[in-house]
PDB file of C-alpha atoms in Angstrom:
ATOM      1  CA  UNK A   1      10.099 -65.540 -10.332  1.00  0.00           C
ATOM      2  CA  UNK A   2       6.272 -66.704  -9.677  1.00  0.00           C
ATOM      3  CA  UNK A   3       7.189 -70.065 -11.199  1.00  0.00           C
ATOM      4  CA  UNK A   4       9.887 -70.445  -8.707  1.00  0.00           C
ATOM      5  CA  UNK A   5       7.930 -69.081  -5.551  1.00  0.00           C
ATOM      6  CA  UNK A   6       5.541 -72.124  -6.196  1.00  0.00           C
ATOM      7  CA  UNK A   7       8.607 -74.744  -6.782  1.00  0.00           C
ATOM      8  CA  UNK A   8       9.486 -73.448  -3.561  1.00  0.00           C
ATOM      9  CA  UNK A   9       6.162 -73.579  -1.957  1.00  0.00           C
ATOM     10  CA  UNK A  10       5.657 -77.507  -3.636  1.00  0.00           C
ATOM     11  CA  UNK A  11       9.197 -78.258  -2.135  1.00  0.00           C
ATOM     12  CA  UNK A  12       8.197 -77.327   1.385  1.00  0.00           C
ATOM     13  CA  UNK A  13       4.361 -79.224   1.137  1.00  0.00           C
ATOM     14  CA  UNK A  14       5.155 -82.547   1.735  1.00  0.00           C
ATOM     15  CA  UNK A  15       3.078 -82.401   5.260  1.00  0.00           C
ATOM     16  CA  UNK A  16       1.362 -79.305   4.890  1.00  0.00           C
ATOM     17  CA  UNK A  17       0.085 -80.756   1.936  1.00  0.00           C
ATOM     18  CA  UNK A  18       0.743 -83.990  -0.034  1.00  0.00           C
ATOM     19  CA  UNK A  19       0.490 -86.055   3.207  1.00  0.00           C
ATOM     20  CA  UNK A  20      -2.002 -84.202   4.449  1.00  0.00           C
ATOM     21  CA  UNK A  21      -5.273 -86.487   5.082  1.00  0.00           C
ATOM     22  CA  UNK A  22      -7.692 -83.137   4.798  1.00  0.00           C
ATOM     23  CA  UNK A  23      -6.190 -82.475   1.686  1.00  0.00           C
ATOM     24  CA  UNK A  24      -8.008 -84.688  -1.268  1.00  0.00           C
ATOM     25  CA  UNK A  25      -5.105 -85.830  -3.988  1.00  0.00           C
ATOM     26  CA  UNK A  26      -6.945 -84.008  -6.685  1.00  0.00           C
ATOM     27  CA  UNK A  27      -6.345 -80.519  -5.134  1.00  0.00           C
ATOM     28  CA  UNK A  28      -2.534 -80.976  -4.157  1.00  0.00           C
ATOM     29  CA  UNK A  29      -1.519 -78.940  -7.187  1.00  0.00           C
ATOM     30  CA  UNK A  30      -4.403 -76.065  -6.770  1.00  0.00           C
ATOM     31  CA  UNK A  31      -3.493 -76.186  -2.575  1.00  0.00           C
ATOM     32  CA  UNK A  32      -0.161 -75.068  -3.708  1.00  0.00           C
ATOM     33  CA  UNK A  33      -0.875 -72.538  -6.360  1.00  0.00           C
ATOM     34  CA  UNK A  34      -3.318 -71.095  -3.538  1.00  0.00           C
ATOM     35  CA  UNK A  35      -0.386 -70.984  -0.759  1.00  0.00           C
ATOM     36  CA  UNK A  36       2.436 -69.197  -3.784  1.00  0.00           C
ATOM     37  CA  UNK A  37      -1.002 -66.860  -4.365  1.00  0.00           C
ATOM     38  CA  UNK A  38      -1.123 -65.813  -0.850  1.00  0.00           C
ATOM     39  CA  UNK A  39       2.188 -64.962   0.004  1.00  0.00           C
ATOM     40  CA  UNK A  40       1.906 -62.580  -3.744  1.00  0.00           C
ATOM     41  CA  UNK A  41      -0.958 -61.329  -2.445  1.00  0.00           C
ATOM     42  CA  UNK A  42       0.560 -60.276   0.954  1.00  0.00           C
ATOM     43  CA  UNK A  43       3.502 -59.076  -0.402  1.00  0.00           C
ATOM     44  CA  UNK A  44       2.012 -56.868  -2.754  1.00  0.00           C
ATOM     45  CA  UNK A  45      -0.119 -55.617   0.000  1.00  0.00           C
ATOM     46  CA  UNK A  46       2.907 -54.613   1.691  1.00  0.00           C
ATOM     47  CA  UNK A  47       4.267 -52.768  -1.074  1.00  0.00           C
ATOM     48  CA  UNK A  48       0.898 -51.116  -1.933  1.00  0.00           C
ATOM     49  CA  UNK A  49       0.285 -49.817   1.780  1.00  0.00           C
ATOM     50  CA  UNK A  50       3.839 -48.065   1.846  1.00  0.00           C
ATOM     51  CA  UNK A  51       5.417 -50.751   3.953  1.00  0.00           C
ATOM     52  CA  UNK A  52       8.388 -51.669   1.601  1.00  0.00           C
ATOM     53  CA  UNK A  53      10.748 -50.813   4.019  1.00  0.00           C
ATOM     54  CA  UNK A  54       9.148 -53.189   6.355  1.00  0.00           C
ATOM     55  CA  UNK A  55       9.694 -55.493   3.936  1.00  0.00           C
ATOM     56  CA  UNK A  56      13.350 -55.080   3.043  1.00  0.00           C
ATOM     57  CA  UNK A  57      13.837 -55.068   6.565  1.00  0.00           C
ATOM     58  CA  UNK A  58      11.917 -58.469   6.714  1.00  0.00           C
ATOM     59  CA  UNK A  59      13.972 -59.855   3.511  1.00  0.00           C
ATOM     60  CA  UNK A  60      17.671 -58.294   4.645  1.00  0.00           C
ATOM     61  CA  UNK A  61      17.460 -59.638   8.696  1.00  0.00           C
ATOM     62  CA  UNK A  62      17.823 -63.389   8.883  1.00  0.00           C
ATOM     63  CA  UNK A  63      16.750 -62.915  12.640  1.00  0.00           C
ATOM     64  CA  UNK A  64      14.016 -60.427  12.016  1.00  0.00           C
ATOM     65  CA  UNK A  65      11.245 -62.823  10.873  1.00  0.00           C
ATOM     66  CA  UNK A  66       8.048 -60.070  11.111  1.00  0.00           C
ATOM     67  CA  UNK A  67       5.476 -62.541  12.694  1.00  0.00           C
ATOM     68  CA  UNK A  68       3.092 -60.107  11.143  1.00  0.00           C
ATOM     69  CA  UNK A  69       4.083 -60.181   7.914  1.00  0.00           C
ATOM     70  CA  UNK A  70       4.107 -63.951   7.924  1.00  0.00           C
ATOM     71  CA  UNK A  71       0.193 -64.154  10.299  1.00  0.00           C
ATOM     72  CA  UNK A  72      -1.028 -62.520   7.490  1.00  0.00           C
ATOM     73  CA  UNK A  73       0.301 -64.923   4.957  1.00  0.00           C
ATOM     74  CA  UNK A  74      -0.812 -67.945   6.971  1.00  0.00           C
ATOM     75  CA  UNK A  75      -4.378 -66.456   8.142  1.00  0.00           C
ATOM     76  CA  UNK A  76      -4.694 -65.789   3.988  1.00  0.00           C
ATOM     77  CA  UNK A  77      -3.851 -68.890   3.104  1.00  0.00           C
ATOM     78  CA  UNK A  78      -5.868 -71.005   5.858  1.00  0.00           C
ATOM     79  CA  UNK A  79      -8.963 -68.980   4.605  1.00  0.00           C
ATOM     80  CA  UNK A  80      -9.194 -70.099   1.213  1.00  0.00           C
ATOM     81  CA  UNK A  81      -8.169 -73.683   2.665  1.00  0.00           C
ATOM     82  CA  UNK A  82     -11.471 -73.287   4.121  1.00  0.00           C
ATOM     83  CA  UNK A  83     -13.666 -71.251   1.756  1.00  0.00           C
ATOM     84  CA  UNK A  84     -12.513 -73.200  -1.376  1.00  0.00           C
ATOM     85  CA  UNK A  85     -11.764 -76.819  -0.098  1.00  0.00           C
ATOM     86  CA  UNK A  86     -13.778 -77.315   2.519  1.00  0.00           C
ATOM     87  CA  UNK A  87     -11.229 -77.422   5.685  1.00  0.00           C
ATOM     88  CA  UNK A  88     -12.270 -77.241   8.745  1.00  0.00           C
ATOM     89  CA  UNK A  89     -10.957 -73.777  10.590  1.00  0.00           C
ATOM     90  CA  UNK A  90      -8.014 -75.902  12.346  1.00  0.00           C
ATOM     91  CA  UNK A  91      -7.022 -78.322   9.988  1.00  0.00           C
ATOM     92  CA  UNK A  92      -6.770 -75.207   8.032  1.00  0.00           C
ATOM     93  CA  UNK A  93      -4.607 -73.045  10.328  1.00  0.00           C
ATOM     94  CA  UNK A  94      -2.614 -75.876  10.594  1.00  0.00           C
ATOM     95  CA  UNK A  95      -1.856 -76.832   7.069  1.00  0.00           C
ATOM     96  CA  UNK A  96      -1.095 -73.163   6.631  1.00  0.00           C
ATOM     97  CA  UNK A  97       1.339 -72.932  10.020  1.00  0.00           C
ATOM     98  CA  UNK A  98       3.329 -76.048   8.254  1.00  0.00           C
ATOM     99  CA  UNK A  99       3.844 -74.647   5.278  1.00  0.00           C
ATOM    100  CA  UNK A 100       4.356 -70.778   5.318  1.00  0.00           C
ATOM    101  CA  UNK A 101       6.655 -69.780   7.860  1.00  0.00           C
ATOM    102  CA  UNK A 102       9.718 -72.481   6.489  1.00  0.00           C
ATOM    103  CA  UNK A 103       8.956 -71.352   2.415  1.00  0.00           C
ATOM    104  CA  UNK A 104       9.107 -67.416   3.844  1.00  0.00           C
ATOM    105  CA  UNK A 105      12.405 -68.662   5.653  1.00  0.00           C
ATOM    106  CA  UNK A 106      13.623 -70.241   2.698  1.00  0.00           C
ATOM    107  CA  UNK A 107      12.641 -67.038   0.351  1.00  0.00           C
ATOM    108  CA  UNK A 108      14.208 -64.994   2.652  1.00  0.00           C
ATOM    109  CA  UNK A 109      17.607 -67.077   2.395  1.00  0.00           C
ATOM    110  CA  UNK A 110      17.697 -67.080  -1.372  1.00  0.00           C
ATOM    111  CA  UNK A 111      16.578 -63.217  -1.042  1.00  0.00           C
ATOM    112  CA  UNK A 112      20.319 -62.482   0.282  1.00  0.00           C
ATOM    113  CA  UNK A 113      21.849 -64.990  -2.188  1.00  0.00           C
ATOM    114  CA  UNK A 114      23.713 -62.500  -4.938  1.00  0.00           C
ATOM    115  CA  UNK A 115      23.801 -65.660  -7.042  1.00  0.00           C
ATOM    116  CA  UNK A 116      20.154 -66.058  -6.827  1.00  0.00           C
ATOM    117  CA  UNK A 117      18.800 -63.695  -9.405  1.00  0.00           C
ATOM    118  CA  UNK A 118      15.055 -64.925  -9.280  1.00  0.00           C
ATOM    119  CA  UNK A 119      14.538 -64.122  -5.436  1.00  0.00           C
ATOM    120  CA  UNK A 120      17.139 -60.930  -5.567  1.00  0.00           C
ATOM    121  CA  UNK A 121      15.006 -58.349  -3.215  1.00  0.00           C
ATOM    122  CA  UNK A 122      15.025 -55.504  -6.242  1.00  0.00           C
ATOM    123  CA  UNK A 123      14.129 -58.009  -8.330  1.00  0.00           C
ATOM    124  CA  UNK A 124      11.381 -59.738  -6.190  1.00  0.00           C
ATOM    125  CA  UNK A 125      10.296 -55.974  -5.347  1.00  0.00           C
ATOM    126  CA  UNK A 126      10.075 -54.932  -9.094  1.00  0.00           C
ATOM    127  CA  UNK A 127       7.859 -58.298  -9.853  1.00  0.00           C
ATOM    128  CA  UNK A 128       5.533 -57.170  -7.349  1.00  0.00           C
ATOM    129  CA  UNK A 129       4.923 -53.893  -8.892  1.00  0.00           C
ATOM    130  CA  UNK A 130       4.272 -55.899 -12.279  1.00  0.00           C
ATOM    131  CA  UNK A 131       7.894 -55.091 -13.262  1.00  0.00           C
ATOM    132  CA  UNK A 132       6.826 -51.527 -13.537  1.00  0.00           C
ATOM    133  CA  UNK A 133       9.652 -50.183 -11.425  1.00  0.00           C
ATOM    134  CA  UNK A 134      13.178 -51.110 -10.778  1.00  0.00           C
ATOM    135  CA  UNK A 135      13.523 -51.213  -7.859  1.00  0.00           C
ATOM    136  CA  UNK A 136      17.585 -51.659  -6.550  1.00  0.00           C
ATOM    137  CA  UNK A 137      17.771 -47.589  -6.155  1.00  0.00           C
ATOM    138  CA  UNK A 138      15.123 -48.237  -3.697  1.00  0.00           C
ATOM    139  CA  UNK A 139      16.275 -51.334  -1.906  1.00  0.00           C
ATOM    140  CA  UNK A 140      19.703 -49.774  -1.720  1.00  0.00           C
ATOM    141  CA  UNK A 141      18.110 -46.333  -0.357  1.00  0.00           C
ATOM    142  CA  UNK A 142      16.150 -48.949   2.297  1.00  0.00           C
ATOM    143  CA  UNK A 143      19.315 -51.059   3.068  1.00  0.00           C
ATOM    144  CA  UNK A 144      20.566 -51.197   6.517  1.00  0.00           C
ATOM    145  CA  UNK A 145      24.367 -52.370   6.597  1.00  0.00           C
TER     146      UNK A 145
END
């Protein structure tokens, strides 16, 4: 599932990223793995806070994009644009606002996609808590029809 969170983050970076002037060729690859990293990290934060309703409410609701949910992501991300490669505080926020909110869209499609095993919500949910869990019970429990 983490393999296809950053295929789906390197999908989505062409100006966020690859033709990003800040954004030195040599860290392209890294610049991704440190955007798929943040929206983990976030997530996971979600879950270990007690918010996974929150967040199957954020996965289920094509309209319901928490603006929250995905600030944190992009405020995350922008940071380590700037502590680890040396963007400037805007540059950085704006790399970040190109490339988060349409891969959390795009997750958030393939979340309601049955066919879509990889980004199923119990199954996203479960890799978050290091597979320890399965979570469907839960997501079912959480589901709003």
């Amino acid at each position: 599932m983490f393999e296809k969170l950053f295929l789906l983050v390197k999908n989505n970076a062409g100006r966020a990223v690859i033709d990003n002037p800040e954004i030195p060729e040599k860290y392209h690859e890294a610049v991704i793995n440190e955007a798929s990293s943040s929206i983990i990290e976030v997530l996971k934060g979600q879950m270990e806070t007690g918010k996974v309703k929150d967040l199957v409410r954020f996965f289920q609701f094509s309209g319901f994009y928490n603006k929250s949910l995905v600030a944190s992501i992009v405020n995350k991300f922008a940071n380590k644009l700037n502590k680890f490669y040396g963007l400037a505080p805007e540059p950085a926020m704006h790399a970040a606002q190109l490339l988060i909110p349409p891969v959390m869209e795009e997750m958030v499609k393939q979340a309601k996609n049955e066919q879509n095993k990889d980004f199923g919500l119990s199954n996203l949910l479960s890799k978050l808590t290091g597979g320890q869990r399965d979570m469907s019970g839960l997501v079912n429990q959480l589901s709003i029809g």
